[in-house]
PDB file of C-alpha atoms in Angstrom:
ATOM      1  CA  UNK A  86      -7.287  15.941 -22.764  1.00 39.00           C
ATOM      2  CA  UNK A  87      -6.886  12.333 -22.029  1.00 48.00           C
ATOM      3  CA  UNK A  88      -4.486  12.048 -25.043  1.00 51.00           C
ATOM      4  CA  UNK A  89      -2.269  14.942 -23.875  1.00 56.00           C
ATOM      5  CA  UNK A  90      -2.042  13.476 -20.391  1.00 74.00           C
ATOM      6  CA  UNK A  91      -1.344  10.014 -21.257  1.00 78.00           C
ATOM      7  CA  UNK A  92       2.432  10.386 -21.800  1.00 81.00           C
ATOM      8  CA  UNK A  93       2.531  12.094 -18.447  1.00 85.00           C
ATOM      9  CA  UNK A  94       0.601   9.147 -16.767  1.00 87.00           C
ATOM     10  CA  UNK A  95       2.947   6.799 -18.429  1.00 88.00           C
ATOM     11  CA  UNK A  96       6.045   8.597 -17.182  1.00 90.00           C
ATOM     12  CA  UNK A  97       4.502   8.916 -13.618  1.00 90.00           C
ATOM     13  CA  UNK A  98       3.743   5.111 -13.595  1.00 91.00           C
ATOM     14  CA  UNK A  99       7.348   4.414 -14.612  1.00 92.00           C
ATOM     15  CA  UNK A 100       8.833   6.672 -12.023  1.00 94.00           C
ATOM     16  CA  UNK A 101       6.626   5.321  -9.156  1.00 95.00           C
ATOM     17  CA  UNK A 102       7.397   1.708 -10.318  1.00 95.00           C
ATOM     18  CA  UNK A 103      11.218   2.451 -10.418  1.00 95.00           C
ATOM     19  CA  UNK A 104      10.844   3.754  -6.891  1.00 96.00           C
ATOM     20  CA  UNK A 105       9.041   0.627  -5.795  1.00 96.00           C
ATOM     21  CA  UNK A 106      11.624  -1.561  -7.530  1.00 96.00           C
ATOM     22  CA  UNK A 107      14.528   0.191  -5.720  1.00 97.00           C
ATOM     23  CA  UNK A 108      12.838  -0.031  -2.411  1.00 96.00           C
ATOM     24  CA  UNK A 109      12.227  -3.712  -2.982  1.00 96.00           C
ATOM     25  CA  UNK A 110      15.881  -4.233  -3.759  1.00 96.00           C
ATOM     26  CA  UNK A 111      16.756  -2.324  -0.482  1.00 95.00           C
ATOM     27  CA  UNK A 112      14.281  -4.325   1.454  1.00 95.00           C
ATOM     28  CA  UNK A 113      15.838  -7.550   0.358  1.00 94.00           C
ATOM     29  CA  UNK A 114      19.323  -6.661   1.743  1.00 92.00           C
ATOM     30  CA  UNK A 115      18.463  -4.612   4.809  1.00 92.00           C
ATOM     31  CA  UNK A 116      19.128  -6.327   8.082  1.00 91.00           C
ATOM     32  CA  UNK A 117      16.268  -4.652  10.093  1.00 90.00           C
ATOM     33  CA  UNK A 118      13.445  -7.171   9.349  1.00 93.00           C
ATOM     34  CA  UNK A 119      13.120  -7.643  13.124  1.00 91.00           C
ATOM     35  CA  UNK A 120      14.401  -5.701  16.010  1.00 89.00           C
ATOM     36  CA  UNK A 121      15.115  -6.891  19.600  1.00 86.00           C
ATOM     37  CA  UNK A 122      15.714  -4.575  22.538  1.00 72.00           C
ATOM     38  CA  UNK A 123      17.365  -6.149  25.525  1.00 69.00           C
ATOM     39  CA  UNK A 124      16.122  -4.782  28.892  1.00 64.00           C
ATOM     40  CA  UNK A 125      19.236  -5.841  30.626  1.00 59.00           C
ATOM     41  CA  UNK A 126      21.397  -3.948  28.276  1.00 60.00           C
ATOM     42  CA  UNK A 127      19.602  -1.000  26.630  1.00 64.00           C
ATOM     43  CA  UNK A 128      22.711   0.055  24.822  1.00 70.00           C
ATOM     44  CA  UNK A 129      22.351  -2.977  22.422  1.00 78.00           C
ATOM     45  CA  UNK A 130      19.780  -3.461  19.734  1.00 82.00           C
ATOM     46  CA  UNK A 131      19.690  -6.765  17.934  1.00 86.00           C
ATOM     47  CA  UNK A 132      18.355  -6.928  14.355  1.00 89.00           C
ATOM     48  CA  UNK A 133      17.681  -9.735  11.959  1.00 90.00           C
ATOM     49  CA  UNK A 134      17.327  -9.754   8.226  1.00 89.00           C
ATOM     50  CA  UNK A 135      17.147 -12.247   5.444  1.00 91.00           C
ATOM     51  CA  UNK A 136      20.961 -12.679   5.232  1.00 91.00           C
ATOM     52  CA  UNK A 137      22.539 -11.836   8.511  1.00 91.00           C
ATOM     53  CA  UNK A 138      21.785 -10.913  12.153  1.00 89.00           C
ATOM     54  CA  UNK A 139      23.335  -7.607  13.556  1.00 89.00           C
ATOM     55  CA  UNK A 140      23.923  -6.064  16.920  1.00 87.00           C
ATOM     56  CA  UNK A 141      24.013  -2.325  17.188  1.00 81.00           C
ATOM     57  CA  UNK A 142      26.080  -0.978  20.038  1.00 78.00           C
ATOM     58  CA  UNK A 143      26.102   2.639  21.217  1.00 71.00           C
ATOM     59  CA  UNK A 144      29.918   2.689  21.353  1.00 70.00           C
ATOM     60  CA  UNK A 145      30.950  -0.004  19.014  1.00 65.00           C
ATOM     61  CA  UNK A 146      28.782   0.595  15.994  1.00 78.00           C
ATOM     62  CA  UNK A 147      27.069  -2.166  14.179  1.00 80.00           C
ATOM     63  CA  UNK A 148      28.580  -5.737  13.980  1.00 86.00           C
ATOM     64  CA  UNK A 149      26.785  -8.298  11.657  1.00 87.00           C
ATOM     65  CA  UNK A 150      27.189 -12.002  11.010  1.00 88.00           C
ATOM     66  CA  UNK A 151      25.902 -14.008   8.044  1.00 88.00           C
ATOM     67  CA  UNK A 152      23.678 -16.969   8.629  1.00 88.00           C
ATOM     68  CA  UNK A 153      25.577 -20.191   8.421  1.00 84.00           C
ATOM     69  CA  UNK A 154      22.934 -22.151   6.627  1.00 84.00           C
ATOM     70  CA  UNK A 155      19.863 -21.529   4.458  1.00 85.00           C
ATOM     71  CA  UNK A 156      18.065 -24.542   5.749  1.00 83.00           C
ATOM     72  CA  UNK A 157      18.490 -23.564   9.416  1.00 81.00           C
ATOM     73  CA  UNK A 158      16.479 -20.362   8.936  1.00 85.00           C
ATOM     74  CA  UNK A 159      12.884 -20.212  10.003  1.00 86.00           C
ATOM     75  CA  UNK A 160      10.301 -20.944   7.261  1.00 88.00           C
ATOM     76  CA  UNK A 161       9.379 -17.293   6.792  1.00 88.00           C
ATOM     77  CA  UNK A 162      12.724 -16.236   6.150  1.00 90.00           C
ATOM     78  CA  UNK A 163      13.471 -18.896   3.674  1.00 90.00           C
ATOM     79  CA  UNK A 164      10.424 -18.330   1.683  1.00 93.00           C
ATOM     80  CA  UNK A 165      10.966 -14.506   1.971  1.00 93.00           C
ATOM     81  CA  UNK A 166      14.382 -14.741   0.389  1.00 93.00           C
ATOM     82  CA  UNK A 167      12.871 -16.644  -2.630  1.00 94.00           C
ATOM     83  CA  UNK A 168       9.933 -14.328  -3.000  1.00 95.00           C
ATOM     84  CA  UNK A 169      12.120 -11.120  -2.683  1.00 95.00           C
ATOM     85  CA  UNK A 170      14.296 -12.455  -5.459  1.00 94.00           C
ATOM     86  CA  UNK A 171      11.256 -12.928  -7.585  1.00 95.00           C
ATOM     87  CA  UNK A 172       9.978  -9.496  -6.875  1.00 95.00           C
ATOM     88  CA  UNK A 173      13.253  -7.880  -7.753  1.00 96.00           C
ATOM     89  CA  UNK A 174      13.484  -9.898 -10.986  1.00 95.00           C
ATOM     90  CA  UNK A 175       9.916  -9.236 -12.107  1.00 96.00           C
ATOM     91  CA  UNK A 176      10.335  -5.654 -11.331  1.00 95.00           C
ATOM     92  CA  UNK A 177      13.340  -5.370 -13.470  1.00 95.00           C
ATOM     93  CA  UNK A 178      11.590  -7.114 -16.301  1.00 95.00           C
ATOM     94  CA  UNK A 179       8.645  -4.782 -15.769  1.00 93.00           C
ATOM     95  CA  UNK A 180      10.979  -1.730 -16.225  1.00 93.00           C
ATOM     96  CA  UNK A 181      12.336  -3.142 -19.483  1.00 92.00           C
ATOM     97  CA  UNK A 182       8.863  -4.060 -21.103  1.00 90.00           C
ATOM     98  CA  UNK A 183       7.220  -0.808 -19.976  1.00 89.00           C
ATOM     99  CA  UNK A 184      10.268   1.272 -21.177  1.00 86.00           C
ATOM    100  CA  UNK A 185       9.996   0.109 -24.750  1.00 85.00           C
ATOM    101  CA  UNK A 186       6.217   0.518 -24.651  1.00 81.00           C
ATOM    102  CA  UNK A 187       6.222   4.237 -23.769  1.00 82.00           C
ATOM    103  CA  UNK A 188       4.606   6.616 -26.154  1.00 76.00           C
ATOM    104  CA  UNK A 189       7.428   9.159 -25.816  1.00 74.00           C
ATOM    105  CA  UNK A 190       9.913   6.473 -27.103  1.00 68.00           C
ATOM    106  CA  UNK A 191      10.416   6.788 -30.868  1.00 67.00           C
ATOM    107  CA  UNK A 192      11.350   3.192 -31.371  1.00 64.00           C
ATOM    108  CA  UNK A 193       8.570   1.257 -32.895  1.00 54.00           C
ATOM    109  CA  UNK A 194       6.385   4.176 -33.210  1.00 58.00           C
ATOM    110  CA  UNK A 195       4.492   2.821 -36.212  1.00 61.00           C
ATOM    111  CA  UNK A 196       3.783  -0.450 -34.271  1.00 65.00           C
ATOM    112  CA  UNK A 197       1.293   0.921 -31.699  1.00 68.00           C
ATOM    113  CA  UNK A 198      -0.165  -2.608 -31.029  1.00 74.00           C
ATOM    114  CA  UNK A 199       3.261  -4.019 -29.997  1.00 79.00           C
ATOM    115  CA  UNK A 200       3.864  -1.021 -27.763  1.00 81.00           C
ATOM    116  CA  UNK A 201       0.457  -1.503 -26.051  1.00 84.00           C
ATOM    117  CA  UNK A 202       1.312  -5.227 -25.450  1.00 87.00           C
ATOM    118  CA  UNK A 203       4.691  -4.314 -23.948  1.00 87.00           C
ATOM    119  CA  UNK A 204       3.193  -1.774 -21.793  1.00 89.00           C
ATOM    120  CA  UNK A 205       0.408  -4.018 -20.510  1.00 89.00           C
ATOM    121  CA  UNK A 206       2.934  -6.748 -19.902  1.00 92.00           C
ATOM    122  CA  UNK A 207       5.130  -4.231 -18.075  1.00 91.00           C
ATOM    123  CA  UNK A 208       2.124  -3.172 -15.914  1.00 91.00           C
ATOM    124  CA  UNK A 209       1.158  -6.795 -15.021  1.00 94.00           C
ATOM    125  CA  UNK A 210       4.783  -7.609 -14.107  1.00 95.00           C
ATOM    126  CA  UNK A 211       4.784  -4.684 -11.765  1.00 95.00           C
ATOM    127  CA  UNK A 212       1.597  -5.916 -10.052  1.00 96.00           C
ATOM    128  CA  UNK A 213       3.054  -9.543  -9.614  1.00 96.00           C
ATOM    129  CA  UNK A 214       6.223  -7.935  -8.394  1.00 96.00           C
ATOM    130  CA  UNK A 215       4.321  -5.762  -5.797  1.00 96.00           C
ATOM    131  CA  UNK A 216       2.254  -8.805  -4.640  1.00 96.00           C
ATOM    132  CA  UNK A 217       5.346 -10.944  -4.150  1.00 95.00           C
ATOM    133  CA  UNK A 218       7.098  -8.124  -2.230  1.00 95.00           C
ATOM    134  CA  UNK A 219       4.091  -7.582   0.174  1.00 96.00           C
ATOM    135  CA  UNK A 220       3.573 -11.255   0.782  1.00 96.00           C
ATOM    136  CA  UNK A 221       6.991 -12.030   2.608  1.00 95.00           C
ATOM    137  CA  UNK A 222       7.000  -8.794   4.507  1.00 96.00           C
ATOM    138  CA  UNK A 223       3.406  -9.409   5.791  1.00 95.00           C
ATOM    139  CA  UNK A 224       4.281 -13.023   6.721  1.00 94.00           C
ATOM    140  CA  UNK A 225       7.287 -12.025   8.675  1.00 94.00           C
ATOM    141  CA  UNK A 226       5.169  -9.162  10.321  1.00 93.00           C
ATOM    142  CA  UNK A 227       2.505 -11.847  11.193  1.00 93.00           C
ATOM    143  CA  UNK A 228       4.916 -14.288  12.622  1.00 91.00           C
ATOM    144  CA  UNK A 229       6.476 -11.573  14.620  1.00 90.00           C
ATOM    145  CA  UNK A 230       3.083 -10.564  16.244  1.00 90.00           C
ATOM    146  CA  UNK A 231       2.229 -14.211  16.892  1.00 88.00           C
ATOM    147  CA  UNK A 232       5.582 -14.687  18.754  1.00 83.00           C
ATOM    148  CA  UNK A 233       5.314 -11.299  20.648  1.00 82.00           C
ATOM    149  CA  UNK A 234       1.819 -12.325  21.977  1.00 80.00           C
ATOM    150  CA  UNK A 235       2.598 -16.004  22.608  1.00 74.00           C
ATOM    151  CA  UNK A 236       1.549 -16.753  26.147  1.00 74.00           C
ATOM    152  CA  UNK A 237       3.536 -20.001  26.255  1.00 76.00           C
ATOM    153  CA  UNK A 238       6.846 -17.764  26.061  1.00 72.00           C
ATOM    154  CA  UNK A 239       7.925 -16.469  29.639  1.00 70.00           C
ATOM    155  CA  UNK A 240       7.688 -12.779  30.174  1.00 69.00           C
ATOM    156  CA  UNK A 241      11.327 -12.498  30.870  1.00 70.00           C
ATOM    157  CA  UNK A 242      12.284 -13.690  27.342  1.00 70.00           C
ATOM    158  CA  UNK A 243      12.885 -10.643  25.068  1.00 76.00           C
ATOM    159  CA  UNK A 244      10.442 -10.393  22.086  1.00 81.00           C
ATOM    160  CA  UNK A 245      11.233  -9.552  18.613  1.00 84.00           C
ATOM    161  CA  UNK A 246       9.412  -6.403  17.190  1.00 87.00           C
ATOM    162  CA  UNK A 247       8.953  -4.894  13.707  1.00 90.00           C
ATOM    163  CA  UNK A 248      11.958  -3.611  11.926  1.00 90.00           C
ATOM    164  CA  UNK A 249      12.224  -0.681   9.483  1.00 91.00           C
ATOM    165  CA  UNK A 250      12.687  -3.111   6.567  1.00 94.00           C
ATOM    166  CA  UNK A 251       8.976  -4.213   6.962  1.00 95.00           C
ATOM    167  CA  UNK A 252       7.698  -0.719   6.373  1.00 96.00           C
ATOM    168  CA  UNK A 253      10.085  -0.122   3.428  1.00 96.00           C
ATOM    169  CA  UNK A 254       8.813  -3.405   1.945  1.00 96.00           C
ATOM    170  CA  UNK A 255       5.198  -2.381   2.337  1.00 96.00           C
ATOM    171  CA  UNK A 256       5.938   0.985   0.619  1.00 97.00           C
ATOM    172  CA  UNK A 257       7.746  -0.897  -2.132  1.00 96.00           C
ATOM    173  CA  UNK A 258       4.861  -3.266  -2.756  1.00 96.00           C
ATOM    174  CA  UNK A 259       2.385  -0.305  -2.906  1.00 97.00           C
ATOM    175  CA  UNK A 260       4.507   1.622  -5.361  1.00 96.00           C
ATOM    176  CA  UNK A 261       4.757  -1.163  -7.576  1.00 96.00           C
ATOM    177  CA  UNK A 262       1.073  -1.838  -7.551  1.00 96.00           C
ATOM    178  CA  UNK A 263       0.340   1.911  -8.081  1.00 96.00           C
ATOM    179  CA  UNK A 264       2.759   2.187 -10.941  1.00 94.00           C
ATOM    180  CA  UNK A 265       1.459  -0.861 -12.701  1.00 93.00           C
ATOM    181  CA  UNK A 266      -2.220   0.459 -12.385  1.00 92.00           C
ATOM    182  CA  UNK A 267      -1.159   3.747 -14.064  1.00 91.00           C
ATOM    183  CA  UNK A 268       0.476   2.023 -16.802  1.00 90.00           C
ATOM    184  CA  UNK A 269      -2.333  -0.413 -17.372  1.00 89.00           C
ATOM    185  CA  UNK A 270      -4.867   2.549 -17.350  1.00 88.00           C
ATOM    186  CA  UNK A 271      -3.021   4.299 -20.144  1.00 84.00           C
ATOM    187  CA  UNK A 272      -3.143   1.152 -22.221  1.00 79.00           C
ATOM    188  CA  UNK A 273      -6.973   0.966 -21.713  1.00 76.00           C
ATOM    189  CA  UNK A 274      -7.355   4.641 -22.802  1.00 67.00           C
ATOM    190  CA  UNK A 275      -5.037   3.942 -25.691  1.00 50.00           C
ATOM    191  CA  UNK A 276      -7.514   1.292 -26.885  1.00 45.00           C
ATOM    192  CA  UNK A 277     -10.448   3.679 -27.002  1.00 42.00           C
ATOM    193  CA  UNK A 278      -8.752   6.872 -28.419  1.00 43.00           C
ATOM    194  CA  UNK A 279      -6.518   7.273 -31.520  1.00 44.00           C
ATOM    195  CA  UNK A 280      -3.050   8.684 -31.151  1.00 45.00           C
ATOM    196  CA  UNK A 281      -2.657  12.473 -31.104  1.00 44.00           C
ATOM    197  CA  UNK A 282      -0.686  12.459 -34.257  1.00 47.00           C
ATOM    198  CA  UNK A 283      -3.320  10.668 -36.251  1.00 45.00           C
ATOM    199  CA  UNK A 284      -6.194  12.768 -34.740  1.00 48.00           C
ATOM    200  CA  UNK A 285      -4.581  16.072 -35.773  1.00 45.00           C
ATOM    201  CA  UNK A 286      -3.828  14.724 -39.224  1.00 51.00           C
ATOM    202  CA  UNK A 287      -7.390  13.716 -39.599  1.00 53.00           C
ATOM    203  CA  UNK A 288      -8.700  17.096 -38.541  1.00 51.00           C
ATOM    204  CA  UNK A 289      -6.343  18.842 -41.021  1.00 54.00           C
ATOM    205  CA  UNK A 290      -7.571  16.832 -43.817  1.00 57.00           C
ATOM    206  CA  UNK A 291     -11.093  17.601 -42.904  1.00 55.00           C
ATOM    207  CA  UNK A 292     -10.493  21.245 -42.716  1.00 48.00           C
ATOM    208  CA  UNK A 293      -8.693  21.232 -46.224  1.00 60.00           C
ATOM    209  CA  UNK A 294     -11.635  19.259 -47.609  1.00 58.00           C
ATOM    210  CA  UNK A 295     -14.200  21.761 -46.259  1.00 48.00           C
ATOM    211  CA  UNK A 296     -11.936  24.767 -47.662  1.00 54.00           C
ATOM    212  CA  UNK A 297     -11.971  23.097 -51.158  1.00 58.00           C
ATOM    213  CA  UNK A 298     -15.824  22.487 -51.149  1.00 55.00           C
ATOM    214  CA  UNK A 299     -16.630  25.949 -50.118  1.00 53.00           C
ATOM    215  CA  UNK A 300     -14.427  27.607 -52.707  1.00 55.00           C
ATOM    216  CA  UNK A 301     -16.407  29.092 -55.613  1.00 53.00           C
TER     217      UNK A 301
END
């Protein structure tokens, strides 16, 4: 049964990883990493991302302005840019490596060892991509919590809160880790069991051998 379900698990891992990679790319460019509600003007919501700050007005829509300098950003946003780029790049490499290592792909069908290595390498890349997506999102969330509960800041000063991009980033990291785990599990099972084709061929040879021996 494990042999039959292995291609299904591989495709599931690829789809989950693809979803995580798309969400990771979306998280990188979403401007809602932090949200700020002004009590003096409840019709405006300020948001901050890795690339720009935006203000959402009920009547005027959304207006955004790019950050003038990379060095002027807070440390967590500077490092988050770099890590999210790494996450997106490693996720893309994981998709390429894993795609060529799938059992359902006929290319390199006779080189099972190479396909196992490609699949294992793709799964490891998805793991690293998921970790590098979770780290910046969690770091920004941690700094936001610290600033929110900082007693040195007067109560009249507005506080930043979690933005929607943080939750999308956590989901992206979880999907990448899950997809990589599914792919690596199929590699481990492939090392123990032979392929379906060779197993069926061996059983067929044994049946023919028995029929030949039992004939008078």
